[in-house]
CSV table of C-alpha atoms in Angstrom, one decimal:
chain,number,residue,atom,x,y,z
A,1,MET,CA,-49.3,5.5,-12.5
A,2,THR,CA,-48.4,1.9,-12.9
A,3,THR,CA,-48.8,0.1,-9.6
A,4,VAL,CA,-48.3,-3.5,-10.3
A,5,ALA,CA,-45.7,-5.5,-12.2
A,6,THR,CA,-48.0,-8.1,-13.6
A,7,PRO,CA,-48.1,-6.6,-17.1
A,8,ARG,CA,-44.4,-7.4,-17.5
A,9,THR,CA,-44.8,-10.9,-16.1
A,10,PRO,CA,-45.2,-13.6,-18.8
A,11,SER,CA,-48.2,-15.9,-18.6
A,12,PRO,CA,-47.6,-19.4,-17.2
A,13,THR,CA,-48.3,-20.9,-20.6
A,14,GLY,CA,-46.3,-18.4,-22.6
A,15,THR,CA,-49.3,-17.4,-24.6
A,16,PRO,CA,-51.5,-14.8,-22.9
A,17,ALA,CA,-55.2,-15.2,-23.3
A,18,ARG,CA,-57.0,-12.4,-25.1
A,19,PRO,CA,-60.6,-12.4,-23.9
A,20,ARG,CA,-63.1,-10.1,-25.4
A,21,THR,CA,-65.4,-8.0,-23.3
A,22,ALA,CA,-68.6,-6.1,-24.1
A,23,LEU,CA,-66.8,-2.7,-23.6
A,24,ASP,CA,-64.2,-2.0,-26.3
A,25,TRP,CA,-60.6,-1.9,-24.9
A,26,ARG,CA,-60.0,1.6,-26.3
A,27,ILE,CA,-62.8,3.0,-24.1
A,28,ARG,CA,-61.4,1.2,-21.1
A,29,PHE,CA,-58.0,2.5,-22.0
A,30,GLY,CA,-59.4,6.1,-22.0
A,31,VAL,CA,-61.1,5.5,-18.6
A,32,LEU,CA,-57.9,4.2,-17.1
A,33,SER,CA,-55.9,7.2,-18.4
A,34,LEU,CA,-58.4,9.6,-16.8
A,35,ILE,CA,-58.5,7.7,-13.5
A,36,TRP,CA,-54.7,7.6,-13.1
A,37,GLY,CA,-54.3,11.1,-14.4
A,38,PHE,CA,-56.8,12.4,-11.7
A,39,SER,CA,-55.1,10.3,-9.0
A,40,PHE,CA,-52.5,13.1,-8.4
A,41,LEU,CA,-55.3,15.6,-7.8
A,42,LEU,CA,-57.0,13.2,-5.4
A,43,ILE,CA,-53.7,12.7,-3.5
A,44,LYS,CA,-53.4,16.5,-3.1
A,45,VAL,CA,-57.0,16.9,-1.9
A,46,GLY,CA,-56.5,13.9,0.5
A,47,THR,CA,-53.4,15.4,2.1
A,48,ASP,CA,-55.3,18.6,2.8
A,49,GLY,CA,-57.1,16.7,5.6
A,50,TYR,CA,-55.0,13.7,6.5
A,51,ALA,CA,-51.4,12.7,7.0
A,52,PRO,CA,-49.6,11.2,3.9
A,53,PHE,CA,-49.4,7.7,5.5
A,54,GLN,CA,-53.1,7.9,6.3
A,55,VAL,CA,-53.9,8.8,2.7
A,56,THR,CA,-51.8,5.9,1.5
A,57,PHE,CA,-53.3,3.4,3.9
A,58,GLY,CA,-56.8,4.4,2.9
A,59,ARG,CA,-55.9,4.2,-0.7
A,60,LEU,CA,-54.6,0.7,-0.3
A,61,LEU,CA,-57.5,-0.4,1.9
A,62,PHE,CA,-60.2,0.6,-0.5
A,63,GLY,CA,-58.2,-0.6,-3.5
A,64,THR,CA,-57.7,-4.0,-2.0
A,65,ALA,CA,-61.4,-4.2,-1.2
A,66,VAL,CA,-62.2,-3.7,-4.9
A,67,LEU,CA,-59.7,-6.4,-6.1
A,68,VAL,CA,-60.9,-8.9,-3.4
A,69,ALA,CA,-64.5,-8.4,-4.6
A,70,ALA,CA,-63.3,-9.0,-8.2
A,71,MET,CA,-61.5,-12.2,-7.2
A,72,ALA,CA,-64.7,-13.4,-5.4
A,73,VAL,CA,-66.8,-12.8,-8.5
A,74,LYS,CA,-64.3,-14.6,-10.7
A,75,ARG,CA,-63.8,-17.3,-8.0
A,76,GLU,CA,-60.1,-16.9,-8.0
A,77,ARG,CA,-57.9,-17.9,-5.0
A,78,LEU,CA,-54.9,-16.1,-3.5
A,79,PRO,CA,-51.6,-17.6,-4.6
A,80,ARG,CA,-50.0,-20.3,-2.4
A,81,GLY,CA,-46.5,-20.9,-1.1
A,82,ALA,CA,-44.4,-19.1,1.5
A,83,ARG,CA,-41.7,-18.3,-1.1
A,84,THR,CA,-44.3,-16.6,-3.4
A,85,TRP,CA,-45.8,-14.6,-0.5
A,86,GLY,CA,-42.3,-13.5,0.5
A,87,HIS,CA,-41.5,-12.2,-2.9
A,88,LEU,CA,-44.9,-10.6,-3.1
A,89,ALA,CA,-44.2,-8.7,0.1
A,90,VAL,CA,-41.1,-7.2,-1.4
A,91,ALA,CA,-43.1,-6.3,-4.6
A,92,ALA,CA,-45.8,-4.7,-2.4
A,93,LEU,CA,-43.3,-2.5,-0.8
A,94,LEU,CA,-41.5,-1.4,-4.0
A,95,LEU,CA,-44.6,-1.1,-6.2
A,96,ASN,CA,-47.3,0.1,-3.8
A,97,ALA,CA,-46.4,1.0,-0.2
A,98,LEU,CA,-43.2,3.0,-0.9
A,99,PRO,CA,-44.1,4.9,-4.1
A,100,PHE,CA,-47.7,5.7,-2.9
A,101,SER,CA,-46.3,7.1,0.4
A,102,LEU,CA,-43.6,9.1,-1.4
A,103,PHE,CA,-46.0,10.7,-3.8
A,104,ALA,CA,-48.3,11.6,-0.9
A,105,TYR,CA,-45.5,13.2,1.1
A,106,SER,CA,-44.2,15.0,-2.0
A,107,GLU,CA,-47.5,16.7,-2.7
A,108,LEU,CA,-47.3,18.4,0.7
A,109,ALA,CA,-44.6,20.6,-1.0
A,110,ILE,CA,-45.0,20.4,-4.8
A,111,PRO,CA,-48.0,20.8,-7.1
A,112,SER,CA,-49.9,17.7,-8.3
A,113,THR,CA,-48.9,18.7,-11.9
A,114,LEU,CA,-45.2,18.3,-11.1
A,115,ALA,CA,-45.9,15.0,-9.3
A,116,GLY,CA,-47.7,13.7,-12.4
A,117,ILE,CA,-44.8,14.7,-14.6
A,118,CYS,CA,-42.3,13.1,-12.3
A,119,ASN,CA,-44.3,9.9,-12.6
A,120,ALA,CA,-43.7,9.9,-16.3
A,121,THR,CA,-40.0,9.5,-15.7
A,122,SER,CA,-40.6,5.9,-14.6
A,123,PRO,CA,-39.9,4.4,-18.1
A,124,LEU,CA,-36.6,6.3,-18.2
A,125,TRP,CA,-35.5,4.9,-14.8
A,126,GLY,CA,-36.7,1.5,-16.0
A,127,MET,CA,-34.6,1.7,-19.2
A,128,ALA,CA,-31.5,2.7,-17.3
A,129,LEU,CA,-31.9,0.0,-14.7
A,130,SER,CA,-32.7,-2.8,-17.2
A,131,LEU,CA,-29.5,-2.2,-19.1
A,132,VAL,CA,-27.7,-3.3,-15.9
A,133,ALA,CA,-30.1,-5.8,-14.4
A,134,LEU,CA,-31.7,-7.5,-17.3
A,135,SER,CA,-29.5,-9.2,-19.8
A,136,GLU,CA,-32.2,-9.5,-22.5
A,137,ASP,CA,-32.6,-5.7,-22.6
A,138,ARG,CA,-29.6,-4.7,-24.8
A,139,PRO,CA,-28.9,-1.0,-25.5
A,140,THR,CA,-29.6,0.4,-28.9
A,141,ARG,CA,-28.8,3.8,-30.2
A,142,ARG,CA,-32.4,4.8,-30.3
A,143,ARG,CA,-33.0,3.7,-26.6
A,144,VAL,CA,-29.9,5.4,-25.3
A,145,ALA,CA,-30.9,8.5,-27.2
A,146,GLY,CA,-34.3,8.3,-25.7
A,147,LEU,CA,-32.8,8.0,-22.2
A,148,GLY,CA,-30.7,11.2,-22.8
A,149,ILE,CA,-33.6,13.1,-24.3
A,150,GLY,CA,-35.9,12.1,-21.4
A,151,PHE,CA,-33.6,13.3,-18.7
A,152,LEU,CA,-33.0,16.5,-20.6
A,153,GLY,CA,-36.8,16.9,-20.3
A,154,VAL,CA,-36.6,16.4,-16.6
A,155,LEU,CA,-34.0,19.2,-16.3
A,156,THR,CA,-36.3,21.4,-18.4
A,157,VAL,CA,-39.2,20.7,-16.1
A,158,LEU,CA,-37.1,21.5,-13.1
A,159,GLY,CA,-35.8,24.7,-14.7
A,160,VAL,CA,-32.1,23.9,-14.2
A,161,TRP,CA,-31.0,27.1,-15.9
A,162,GLN,CA,-32.6,29.1,-13.1
A,163,GLY,CA,-30.8,27.1,-10.5
A,164,PHE,CA,-34.1,25.3,-9.5
A,165,HIS,CA,-35.4,28.6,-8.2
A,166,GLY,CA,-38.7,28.3,-6.4
A,167,LEU,CA,-38.6,24.5,-6.5
A,168,ASP,CA,-39.0,22.4,-3.4
A,169,ALA,CA,-36.0,20.0,-3.7
A,170,THR,CA,-37.2,17.6,-1.1
A,171,GLY,CA,-40.7,17.2,-2.5
A,172,THR,CA,-39.4,16.8,-6.1
A,173,ALA,CA,-36.8,14.3,-5.0
A,174,MET,CA,-39.5,12.2,-3.2
A,175,ALA,CA,-41.7,12.2,-6.4
A,176,LEU,CA,-38.7,11.1,-8.5
A,177,LEU,CA,-37.8,8.4,-6.0
A,178,ALA,CA,-41.3,7.1,-6.2
A,179,SER,CA,-41.0,6.9,-10.0
A,180,LEU,CA,-37.7,5.1,-9.6
A,181,SER,CA,-39.3,2.6,-7.2
A,182,TYR,CA,-41.7,1.2,-9.9
A,183,PRO,CA,-39.0,-0.1,-12.3
A,184,VAL,CA,-37.0,-1.5,-9.4
A,185,GLY,CA,-40.1,-3.5,-8.4
A,186,TRP,CA,-40.8,-4.6,-12.0
A,187,ILE,CA,-37.3,-5.9,-12.3
A,188,TYR,CA,-37.6,-7.7,-9.0
A,189,VAL,CA,-40.9,-9.4,-10.0
A,190,ARG,CA,-39.5,-10.4,-13.4
A,191,ARG,CA,-36.6,-12.1,-11.6
A,192,THR,CA,-38.6,-13.8,-8.9
A,193,LEU,CA,-42.3,-14.3,-9.7
A,194,ALA,CA,-42.4,-15.0,-13.4
A,195,GLY,CA,-44.2,-18.3,-14.2
A,196,THR,CA,-45.7,-18.9,-10.7
A,197,GLY,CA,-48.9,-20.3,-12.3
A,198,ALA,CA,-51.2,-17.9,-10.5
A,199,SER,CA,-53.3,-15.4,-12.5
A,200,HIS,CA,-52.4,-11.7,-12.7
A,201,LEU,CA,-55.5,-10.8,-10.8
A,202,SER,CA,-54.7,-13.2,-8.0
A,203,MET,CA,-51.1,-12.0,-7.7
A,204,THR,CA,-52.1,-8.4,-7.8
A,205,GLY,CA,-54.8,-8.9,-5.1
A,206,ALA,CA,-52.3,-10.6,-2.9
A,207,GLN,CA,-49.7,-7.8,-3.5
A,208,LEU,CA,-52.2,-5.0,-2.6
A,209,LEU,CA,-53.3,-7.0,0.5
A,210,LEU,CA,-49.7,-7.2,1.7
A,211,ALA,CA,-49.1,-3.5,1.0
A,212,THR,CA,-52.2,-2.7,3.1
A,213,VAL,CA,-50.8,-4.7,6.0
A,214,GLN,CA,-47.5,-2.9,5.7
A,215,LEU,CA,-49.1,0.5,5.9
A,216,ALA,CA,-51.4,-0.7,8.7
A,217,VAL,CA,-48.2,-1.4,10.7
A,218,VAL,CA,-46.3,1.8,9.7
A,219,THR,CA,-49.1,4.4,9.9
A,220,PRO,CA,-49.8,4.3,13.7
A,221,LEU,CA,-46.0,4.6,14.4
A,222,PHE,CA,-45.7,7.9,12.5
A,223,THR,CA,-49.2,9.5,12.7
A,224,ALA,CA,-51.8,10.1,15.4
A,225,LEU,CA,-55.4,9.2,14.9
A,226,PRO,CA,-57.2,12.2,13.3
A,227,SER,CA,-59.2,14.3,15.7
A,228,ARG,CA,-61.7,15.1,13.0
A,229,PHE,CA,-62.6,13.6,9.7
A,230,PRO,CA,-63.1,16.2,7.0
A,231,VAL,CA,-65.5,14.9,4.3
A,232,VAL,CA,-64.0,16.1,1.1
A,233,PRO,CA,-60.4,14.8,1.7
A,234,LEU,CA,-62.0,11.5,3.0
A,235,LEU,CA,-64.0,11.2,-0.2
A,236,ALA,CA,-60.9,11.9,-2.2
A,237,ILE,CA,-59.1,9.0,-0.4
A,238,VAL,CA,-62.0,6.7,-1.1
A,239,ALA,CA,-62.0,7.6,-4.8
A,240,LEU,CA,-58.2,7.3,-4.9
A,241,GLY,CA,-58.4,3.8,-3.5
A,242,ALA,CA,-61.6,2.3,-5.1
A,243,LEU,CA,-61.1,4.0,-8.5
A,244,GLY,CA,-57.4,5.1,-8.7
A,245,THR,CA,-56.1,1.8,-7.4
A,246,GLY,CA,-58.7,-1.0,-7.3
A,247,LEU,CA,-60.7,-0.3,-10.4
A,248,ALA,CA,-57.7,1.0,-12.4
A,249,ILE,CA,-55.6,-2.1,-11.7
A,250,PHE,CA,-58.6,-4.3,-12.7
A,251,LEU,CA,-59.0,-2.3,-15.9
A,252,GLN,CA,-55.3,-2.6,-16.6
A,253,TYR,CA,-55.4,-6.3,-16.0
A,254,GLY,CA,-58.1,-6.7,-18.6
A,255,ILE,CA,-56.4,-4.5,-21.2
A,256,VAL,CA,-53.1,-6.4,-20.8
A,257,ALA,CA,-55.0,-9.7,-21.2
A,258,GLU,CA,-56.7,-8.5,-24.4
A,259,VAL,CA,-54.2,-6.4,-26.3
A,260,GLY,CA,-50.9,-7.2,-24.5
A,261,PRO,CA,-48.6,-5.2,-22.1
A,262,THR,CA,-46.9,-3.0,-24.8
A,263,THR,CA,-50.2,-1.3,-25.7
A,264,ALA,CA,-51.3,-1.2,-22.1
A,265,GLN,CA,-48.2,0.6,-21.0
A,266,MET,CA,-49.0,3.5,-23.4
A,267,VAL,CA,-51.2,4.8,-20.6
A,268,THR,CA,-48.0,6.2,-19.1
A,269,TYR,CA,-47.9,8.9,-21.7
A,270,PHE,CA,-51.4,10.2,-21.1
A,271,ILE,CA,-51.2,10.4,-17.3
A,272,PRO,CA,-49.0,13.6,-17.0
A,273,VAL,CA,-51.2,15.4,-19.6
A,274,ILE,CA,-54.4,14.7,-17.6
A,275,ALA,CA,-52.7,15.3,-14.3
A,276,THR,CA,-51.5,18.7,-15.5
A,277,ALA,CA,-54.9,19.7,-16.9
A,278,ALA,CA,-56.6,18.7,-13.7
A,279,GLY,CA,-54.2,20.5,-11.5
A,280,VAL,CA,-54.4,23.7,-13.4
A,281,ALA,CA,-58.2,23.7,-14.1
A,282,ILE,CA,-59.5,22.4,-10.8
A,283,LEU,CA,-56.9,23.2,-8.2
A,284,GLY,CA,-55.7,26.4,-9.8
A,285,GLU,CA,-52.0,25.4,-9.8
A,286,SER,CA,-49.7,27.7,-11.6
A,287,LEU,CA,-47.9,26.5,-14.7
A,288,ALA,CA,-44.7,27.8,-16.1
A,289,TRP,CA,-43.8,27.3,-19.8
A,290,SER,CA,-41.0,25.0,-18.9
A,291,THR,CA,-43.4,22.4,-17.3
A,292,PRO,CA,-45.4,21.4,-20.3
A,293,VAL,CA,-42.4,21.8,-22.7
A,294,GLY,CA,-40.3,19.6,-20.4
A,295,ALA,CA,-43.1,17.1,-20.1
A,296,VAL,CA,-43.3,16.7,-23.8
A,297,ILE,CA,-39.6,16.1,-24.0
A,298,VAL,CA,-39.8,13.5,-21.2
A,299,LEU,CA,-42.6,11.6,-22.9
A,300,ALA,CA,-40.7,11.7,-26.2
A,301,GLY,CA,-37.6,10.2,-24.6
A,302,ALA,CA,-39.7,7.6,-22.7
A,303,ALA,CA,-41.3,6.6,-26.0
A,304,LEU,CA,-37.9,6.1,-27.6
A,305,THR,CA,-36.7,3.9,-24.7
A,306,GLN,CA,-39.7,1.6,-25.2
A,307,ALA,CA,-39.2,1.3,-28.9
A,308,LYS,CA,-38.5,-2.2,-30.1
A,309,PRO,CA,-35.4,-2.8,-32.3
A,310,ARG,CA,-36.2,-3.4,-36.0
A,311,ARG,CA,-35.7,-6.9,-37.2
């Protein structure tokens, strides 16, 4: 579940630093995959006790707290300039507030496994949009084929030959819209915030802070204050924010800095596998044969759309 656009934003110098840390990046990559894969389960558990907007607000609040703490340790400041903050507010809406809320609402009606697979369509939407919005992303036969294969996988997951029987159309549409929101945000950031001079961590911290403010305004308008506070859903929201948002983004930030965005983006292909396994094993969600088969087709298509042309 990619939540920030910073991996696609070039560094101010043009040459990203690749710092080494004590923990190998492959281990951190595996931890990141597990955290984001389990995020859909945590959303499901959180919405069992709280309204979707409350789940999203808590997620952003605890996630922002983790990144603010990381910035304090690293002695980094928030970015400056009204123009930068204005663009970050739009990025916060498209990459955090909107998709997080849509996924939370979608899981009121669909299994966490389906939500996780819908999330994997994000590279497909990104490929389709970049062909129109980004002049440097030119279509190739392989990438166009990947786009077609990926959406064939989506139709397989949805069971189109059955007329979408037994599928909640509204919940599924919300999950797919959430996945579409991510590449729209990435493209917006690439056009408006590339080369600002601020670090990825600083930009991400500011982005999450603005998303938290946005949900703080919206949540009271659409939800009432809970009359009780069930513990397990509350713990799920805390974990979703502190681990699934704050720590996960911090890990992603470090992996991108060390091995580059292309390798870091491979996490997208592990998320639906883990989300499906967690939903079936822990929540007891049912799984038709078309779901894993369609997921494999989606991931194959997404991988083709990300393939670089041979020189």
